[in-house]
Structure formats: structure tokens, C-alpha cells
Coordinates of C-alpha atoms in Angstrom, one line a residue:
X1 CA 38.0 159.5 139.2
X2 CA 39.3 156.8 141.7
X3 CA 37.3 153.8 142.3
X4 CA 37.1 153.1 145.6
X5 CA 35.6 149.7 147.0
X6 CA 34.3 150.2 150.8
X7 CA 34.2 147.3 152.3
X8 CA 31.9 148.3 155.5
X9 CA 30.0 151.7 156.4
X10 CA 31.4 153.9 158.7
X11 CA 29.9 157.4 159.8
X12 CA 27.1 158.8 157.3
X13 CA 29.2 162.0 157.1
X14 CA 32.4 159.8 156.5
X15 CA 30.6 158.2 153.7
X16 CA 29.0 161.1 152.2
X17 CA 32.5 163.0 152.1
X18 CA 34.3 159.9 150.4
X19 CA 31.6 159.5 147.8
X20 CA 31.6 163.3 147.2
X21 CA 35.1 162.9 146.3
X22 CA 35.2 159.5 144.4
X23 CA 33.8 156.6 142.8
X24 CA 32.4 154.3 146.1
X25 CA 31.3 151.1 145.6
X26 CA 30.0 149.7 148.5
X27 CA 30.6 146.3 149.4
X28 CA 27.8 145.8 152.2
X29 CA 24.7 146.9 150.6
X30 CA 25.5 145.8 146.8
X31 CA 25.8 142.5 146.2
X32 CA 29.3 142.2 147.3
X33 CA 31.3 139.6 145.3
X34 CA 29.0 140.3 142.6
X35 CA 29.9 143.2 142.5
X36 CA 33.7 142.5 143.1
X37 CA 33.4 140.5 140.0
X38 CA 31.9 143.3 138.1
X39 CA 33.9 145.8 139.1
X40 CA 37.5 144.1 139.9
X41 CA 39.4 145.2 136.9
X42 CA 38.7 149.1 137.8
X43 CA 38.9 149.0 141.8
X44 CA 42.1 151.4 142.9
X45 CA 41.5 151.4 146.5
X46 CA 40.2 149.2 149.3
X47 CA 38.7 151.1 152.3
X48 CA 38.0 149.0 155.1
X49 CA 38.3 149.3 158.9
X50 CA 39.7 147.1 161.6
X51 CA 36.1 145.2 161.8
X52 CA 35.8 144.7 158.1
X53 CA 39.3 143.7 157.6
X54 CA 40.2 142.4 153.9
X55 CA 41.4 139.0 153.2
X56 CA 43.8 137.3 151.3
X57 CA 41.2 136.1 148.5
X58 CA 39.5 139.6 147.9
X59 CA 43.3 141.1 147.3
X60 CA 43.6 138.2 145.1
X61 CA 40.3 139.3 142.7
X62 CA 41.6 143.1 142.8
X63 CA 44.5 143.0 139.8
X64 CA 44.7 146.6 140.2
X65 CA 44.0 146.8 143.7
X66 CA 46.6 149.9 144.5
X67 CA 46.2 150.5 148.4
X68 CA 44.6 149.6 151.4
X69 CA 43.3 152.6 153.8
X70 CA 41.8 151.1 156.6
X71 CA 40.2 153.2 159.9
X72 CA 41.4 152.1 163.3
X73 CA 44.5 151.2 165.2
X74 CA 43.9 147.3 164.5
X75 CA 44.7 145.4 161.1
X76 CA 44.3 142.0 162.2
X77 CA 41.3 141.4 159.8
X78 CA 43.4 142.2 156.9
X79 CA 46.2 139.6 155.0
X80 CA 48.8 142.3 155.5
X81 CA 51.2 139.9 154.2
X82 CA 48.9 139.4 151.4
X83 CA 49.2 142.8 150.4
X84 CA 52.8 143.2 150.8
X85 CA 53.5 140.4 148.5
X86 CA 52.3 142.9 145.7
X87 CA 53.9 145.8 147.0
X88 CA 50.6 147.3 148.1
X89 CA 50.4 149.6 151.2
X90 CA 48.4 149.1 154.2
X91 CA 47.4 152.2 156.2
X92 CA 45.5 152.3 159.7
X93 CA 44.9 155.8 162.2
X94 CA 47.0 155.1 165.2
X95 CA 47.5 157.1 168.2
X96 CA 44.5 159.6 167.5
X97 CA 43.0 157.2 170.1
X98 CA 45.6 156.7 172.4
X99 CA 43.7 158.7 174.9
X100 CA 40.3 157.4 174.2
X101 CA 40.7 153.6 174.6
X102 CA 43.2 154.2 177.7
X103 CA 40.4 156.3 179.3
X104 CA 37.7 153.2 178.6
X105 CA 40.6 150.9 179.9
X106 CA 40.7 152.8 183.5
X107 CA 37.4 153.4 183.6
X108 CA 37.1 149.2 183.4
X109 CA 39.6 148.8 186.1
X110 CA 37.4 151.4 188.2
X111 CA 34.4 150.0 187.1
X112 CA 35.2 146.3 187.7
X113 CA 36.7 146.9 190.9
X114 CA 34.3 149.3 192.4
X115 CA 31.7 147.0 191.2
X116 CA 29.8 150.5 189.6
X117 CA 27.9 148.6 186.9
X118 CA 26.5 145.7 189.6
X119 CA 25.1 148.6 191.6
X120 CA 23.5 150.5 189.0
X121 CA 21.5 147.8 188.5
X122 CA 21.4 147.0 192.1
X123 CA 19.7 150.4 192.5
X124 CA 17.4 150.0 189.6
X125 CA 16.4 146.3 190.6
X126 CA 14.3 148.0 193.7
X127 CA 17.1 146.3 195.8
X128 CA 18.7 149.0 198.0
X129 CA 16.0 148.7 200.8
X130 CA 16.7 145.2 201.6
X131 CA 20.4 145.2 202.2
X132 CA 23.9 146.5 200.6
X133 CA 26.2 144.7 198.3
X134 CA 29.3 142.8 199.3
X135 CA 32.5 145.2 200.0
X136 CA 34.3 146.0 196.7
X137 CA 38.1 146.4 196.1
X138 CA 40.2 149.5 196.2
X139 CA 42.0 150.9 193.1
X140 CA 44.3 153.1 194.5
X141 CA 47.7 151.6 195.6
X142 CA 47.4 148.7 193.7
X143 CA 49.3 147.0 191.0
X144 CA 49.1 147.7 187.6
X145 CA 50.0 144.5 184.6
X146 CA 50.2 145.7 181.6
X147 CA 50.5 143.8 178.6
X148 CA 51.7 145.5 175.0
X149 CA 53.2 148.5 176.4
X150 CA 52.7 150.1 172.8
X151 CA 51.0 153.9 172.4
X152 CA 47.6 152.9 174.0
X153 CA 49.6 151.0 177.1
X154 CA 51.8 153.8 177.9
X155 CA 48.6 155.9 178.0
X156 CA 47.0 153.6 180.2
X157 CA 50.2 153.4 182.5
X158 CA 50.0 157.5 182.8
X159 CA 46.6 157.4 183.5
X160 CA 47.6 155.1 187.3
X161 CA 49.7 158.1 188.3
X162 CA 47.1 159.2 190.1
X163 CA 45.7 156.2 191.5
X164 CA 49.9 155.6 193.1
X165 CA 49.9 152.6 191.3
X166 CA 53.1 150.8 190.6
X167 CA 53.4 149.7 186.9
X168 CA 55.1 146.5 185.4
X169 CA 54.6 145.8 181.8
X170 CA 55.0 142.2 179.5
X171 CA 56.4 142.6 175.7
X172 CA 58.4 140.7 173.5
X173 CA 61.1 143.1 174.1
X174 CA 61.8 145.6 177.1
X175 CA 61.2 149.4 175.6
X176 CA 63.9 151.4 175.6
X177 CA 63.7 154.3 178.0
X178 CA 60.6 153.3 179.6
X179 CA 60.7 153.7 183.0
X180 CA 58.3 151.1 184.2
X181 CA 59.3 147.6 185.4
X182 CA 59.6 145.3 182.5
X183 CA 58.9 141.4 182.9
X184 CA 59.3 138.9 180.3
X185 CA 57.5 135.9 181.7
X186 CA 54.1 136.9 181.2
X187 CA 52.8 134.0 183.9
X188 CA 55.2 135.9 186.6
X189 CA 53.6 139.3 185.3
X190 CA 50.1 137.9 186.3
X191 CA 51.0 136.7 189.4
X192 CA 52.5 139.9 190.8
X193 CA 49.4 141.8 189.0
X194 CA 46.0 143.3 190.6
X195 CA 44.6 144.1 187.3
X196 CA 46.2 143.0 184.4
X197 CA 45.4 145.3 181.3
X198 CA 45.2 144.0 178.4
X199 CA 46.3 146.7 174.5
X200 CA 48.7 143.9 172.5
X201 CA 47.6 144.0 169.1
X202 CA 45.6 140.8 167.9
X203 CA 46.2 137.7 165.4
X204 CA 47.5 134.7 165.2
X205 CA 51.0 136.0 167.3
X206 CA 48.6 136.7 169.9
X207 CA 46.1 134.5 170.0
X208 CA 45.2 133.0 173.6
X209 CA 48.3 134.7 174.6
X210 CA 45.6 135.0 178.3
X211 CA 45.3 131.5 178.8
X212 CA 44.4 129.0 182.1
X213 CA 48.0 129.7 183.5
X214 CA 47.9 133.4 182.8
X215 CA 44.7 133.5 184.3
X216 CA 45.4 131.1 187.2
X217 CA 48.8 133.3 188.1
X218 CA 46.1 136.4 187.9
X219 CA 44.0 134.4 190.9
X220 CA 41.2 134.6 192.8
X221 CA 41.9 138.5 193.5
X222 CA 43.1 139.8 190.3
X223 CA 40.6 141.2 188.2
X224 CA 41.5 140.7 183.7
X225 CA 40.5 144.1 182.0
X226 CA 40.3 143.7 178.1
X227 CA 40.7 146.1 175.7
X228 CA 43.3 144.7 172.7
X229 CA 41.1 142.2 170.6
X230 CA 39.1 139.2 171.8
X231 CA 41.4 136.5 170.3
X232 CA 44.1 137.6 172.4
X233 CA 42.1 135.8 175.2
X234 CA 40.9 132.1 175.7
X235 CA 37.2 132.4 176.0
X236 CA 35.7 129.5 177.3
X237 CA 38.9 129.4 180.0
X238 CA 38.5 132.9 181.4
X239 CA 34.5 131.8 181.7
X240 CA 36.0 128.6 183.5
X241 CA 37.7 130.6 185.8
X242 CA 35.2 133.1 186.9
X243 CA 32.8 130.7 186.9
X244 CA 35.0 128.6 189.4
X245 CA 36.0 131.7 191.1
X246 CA 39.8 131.3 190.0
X247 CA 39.5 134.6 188.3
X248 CA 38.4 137.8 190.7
X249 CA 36.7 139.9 187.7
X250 CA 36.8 141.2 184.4
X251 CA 36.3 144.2 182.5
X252 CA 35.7 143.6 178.3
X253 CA 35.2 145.3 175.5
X254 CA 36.4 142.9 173.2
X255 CA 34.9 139.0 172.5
X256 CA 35.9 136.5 170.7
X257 CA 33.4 136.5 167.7
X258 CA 31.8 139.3 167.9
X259 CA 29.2 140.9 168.1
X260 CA 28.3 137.5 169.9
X261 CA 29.0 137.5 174.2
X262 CA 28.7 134.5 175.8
X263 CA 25.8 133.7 177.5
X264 CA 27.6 133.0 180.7
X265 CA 29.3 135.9 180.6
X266 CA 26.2 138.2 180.7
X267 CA 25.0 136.0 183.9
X268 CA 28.1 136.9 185.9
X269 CA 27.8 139.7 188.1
X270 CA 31.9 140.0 188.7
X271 CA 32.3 140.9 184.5
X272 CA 31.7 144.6 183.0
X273 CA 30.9 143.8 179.4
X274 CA 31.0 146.6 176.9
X275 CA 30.1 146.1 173.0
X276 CA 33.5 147.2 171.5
X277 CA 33.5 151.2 172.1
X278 CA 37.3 152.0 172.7
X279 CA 37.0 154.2 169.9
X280 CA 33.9 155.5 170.7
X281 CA 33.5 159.0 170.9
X282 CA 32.8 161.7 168.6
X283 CA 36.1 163.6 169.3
X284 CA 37.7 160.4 168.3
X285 CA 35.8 159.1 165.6
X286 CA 35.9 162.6 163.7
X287 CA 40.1 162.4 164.0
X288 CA 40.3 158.7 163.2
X289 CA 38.2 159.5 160.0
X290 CA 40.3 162.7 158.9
X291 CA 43.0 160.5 159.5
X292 CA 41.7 157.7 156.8
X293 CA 40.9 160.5 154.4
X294 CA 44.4 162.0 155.2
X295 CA 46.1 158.7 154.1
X296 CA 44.0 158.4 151.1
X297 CA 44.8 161.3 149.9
X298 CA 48.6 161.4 150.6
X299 CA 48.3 158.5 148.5
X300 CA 46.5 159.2 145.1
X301 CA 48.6 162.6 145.0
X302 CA 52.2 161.0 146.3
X303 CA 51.9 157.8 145.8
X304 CA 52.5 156.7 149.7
X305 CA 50.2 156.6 153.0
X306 CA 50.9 159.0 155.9
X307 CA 50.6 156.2 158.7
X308 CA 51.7 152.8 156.9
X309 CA 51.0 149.6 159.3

């Protein structure tokens, strides 16, 4: 039987279904490097998620590590190099949700703009008798930035055809036989932007790739909508910015170090903050898990992963 070392819960019904089918130890609730050391000469698998990651050291303490099978589109948390340098592979479960963060992405930029959140609780305050809220902005029309034009961003591009918005995109490289406007200087991007959306993948390549320029270029109008990782953004500048009103709005579902926000964030009424549910539906989660198990096995019976990062 495999032994598999799960390095954070997911669903009950994903975790009764892997330990139905293997040896599970799990990391979170047993001692965890204890039981590493314990256990590290028999461990075949690492399953992990984007959250959880896996580092550089716990590959280290696994001679026989074999794979990594990890659930979600992000592998930022885990020393892919790492891994590579021993030949193992690294799996993740892309585009299964493609459509679901690109819906939560428009639904920021709706949300953000339309100011929906502030008057829910404008409503629920008591305060609709004494007066409206200030006039919020128009969606429709507008201009759409979008940075990482990858499987989630072209998702969230389709998604502004019916809002007739007109779509420019930042990457390191144009893509080849996308239609939409491609710009290379990220700072210009902003500039020309409304809402500039946010699915580049995270680390250290793109970390504070949204800094004070970026955000400055974005202006007093523009509105930042989040969706990629929180280290993609600089933190305390974008809270600079909305604070000082150099920033019109933004729309997150992704911090810094999470699951910590800011407590300046929270106090703004111009930010939508959302704790990290991209992902988040049970259509989604059910596909990104048969996904995981899908790669797993692929693996233990030929030796390779379906969806290799």
C-alpha cells in the first residue's frame, strides 16, 4: 500500500476516499515533523494543496519521496525547483476552475464598482431612511486591464463581452492568437485601465509586481480587483493609496499573509474583501478533487502525473 503524507485537510469526503485507498498520514493533526521523522524512510507521496505548499527542507527529509500531487491551480507554496532537482513530479488541477474564479473576478469588478457590498450593509445598518449613498460607477463600457492572460484571464476577458468592454492584457510575452490588445509596460496598462484584474500566478517572479506606480498609473478612478495571490501586490502601498484616495477601490480575495486582513483594510468602505474563495464551490471543489485523485493515480499505475506544473 502507498504511503501517503497529507500535508493539510481538504474535504471530509476527499479525505475519507484517499485513506480508503492508501496509507494517509496526516501532517496537521499528528505531530507533524515528528511524525516526518518517524515515518520519512516509507513516505511515497506528498499530497498537499496550494495553501499548504511543501518546502525545500520537508523534500529534503523524504529520501523516497516519489511525487508531489497537490489540489489547486497555484504551486507557489511548494520548492518546485526543489523537487525537480530529484527528478520528482509536481502535479496541480488547472483549468477545472477557470470558470469559477473568473465568475468571482467579475463579480468583484461589479461588486466594487456598484458599491453592492457597502449597501447591504447600508441597508442592514437601519440607514436607508436618512439619506442614499454616493453615486457609484458604471461597468458597462468600461476598460478592462488584465494582467496574466493565462486560462483564468482569458475567462475573465470573455466574461466583459457582455458588459462591451474593451480588453488590454500585460504578460511577459504577447499570446499568440489572442485577439485582445497586448501591452508590455505594465505602468501604461494601468494607466489606460478602469479595473485592472489581477490572475498572474504568485512567487518571487511576481512579487509586488502591483506596486505605488502601478497603482498611481491605476488613479483616483480605477478600481484594483485581486484574484492571483496576495504577494503579487504591495500591501501596505495599495492601503496608502486608498487610504489617500490615489486608488478608487478594490476588490480581494487574496492577502498577503493570510488568513490575516489588514485592519485598515476592513475600515475602508471603497474595498470588497473576500477570505480566499475562488475556488469555492461545490461543482468546483468536487472536479478539482477528482482531478488530484486522477493525477495520483495516473501515477502509482504509470509512473507520470496527468497535469504536471
Amino acid at each position: 500500500m502507498t504511503c501517503i503524507l497529507q500535508i493539510g485537510p481538504l474535504t471530509e469526503r476527499f479525505n475519507r476516499c484517499l485513506a480508503a485507498e492508501h496509507e494517509v498520514l496526516r501532517f496537521w493533526e499528528e505531530g507533524g515533523d515528528v511524525l516526518v521523522a518517524q515515518h520519512a524512510q516509507r513516505i511515497d507521496v506528498v499530497v498537499t494543496s496550494g495553501r499548504f505548499g511543501c518546502t525545500a527542507a520537508l523534500i529534503e527529509q523524504l529520501p523516497n519521496l516519489r511525487a508531489i500531487i497537490s489540489f489547486g491551480v497555484g504551486y507557489d507554496a511548494i520548492d518546485v525547483a526543489a523537487a525537480r532537482a530529484r527528478n520528482i513530479p509536481v502535479s496541480n488541477t488547472p483549468a477545472v476552475l477557470n470558470d469559477c474564479v473568473a465568475d468571482l473576478a467579475f463579480g468583484l469588478v461589479i461588486d466594487t464598482a456598484r458599491q453592492m457590498s457597502r449597501a447591504d450593509r447600508f441597508v442592514r445598518a437601519g440607514s436607508w431612511p436618512s439619506g442614499g449613498l454616493p453615486l457609484a460607477k458604471q461597468v458597462s463600457g468600461k476598460r478592462l486591464g488584465i494582467v496574466g492572460l493565462g486560462r483564468i484571464g482569458e475567462t475573465v476577458a470573455k466574461r466583459s463581452i457582455g458588459f462591451d468592454m474593451q480588453v488590454r492584457y500585460h504578460n511577459r510575452r504577447p499570446v499568440e492568437g489572442s485577439g485582445y490588445g497586448y501591452e508590455s509596460n505594465l505602468v501604461e496598462l494601468a494607466k489606460w485601465s478602469d479595473f485592472l484584474v489581477l490572475t498572474c500566478p504568485g512567487g518571487e517572479g511576481t512579487r509586488h509586481l502591483i506596486n505605488r506606480n502601478v497603482l498611481d498609473a491605476l488613479g483616483s478612478k480605477g478600481i484594483l480587483i485581486n484574484v492571483s495571490r496576495g504577494s503579487v501586490v504591495d500591501e501596505p502601498a495599495l492601503i496608502e493609496a486608498l487610504m489617500e484616495g490615489r486608488l478608487g477601490g478594490a476588490g480581494l480575495d487574496v492577502y498577503a499573509h493570510e488568513p490575516e486582513v489588514p485592519q485598515a483594510l476592513i475600515d475602508l468602505p471603497n474595498v470588497v474583501l473576500l477570505p480566499h474563495i475562488g475556488s469555492a464551490t461545490e461543482e468546483t471543489r468536487l472536479a478539482m478533487e477528482e482531478l488530484l485523485l486522477a493525477n495520483l493515480r495516473a501515477f502509482l499505475e504509470r509512473g507520470e502525473v496527468l497535469t504536471a506544473v
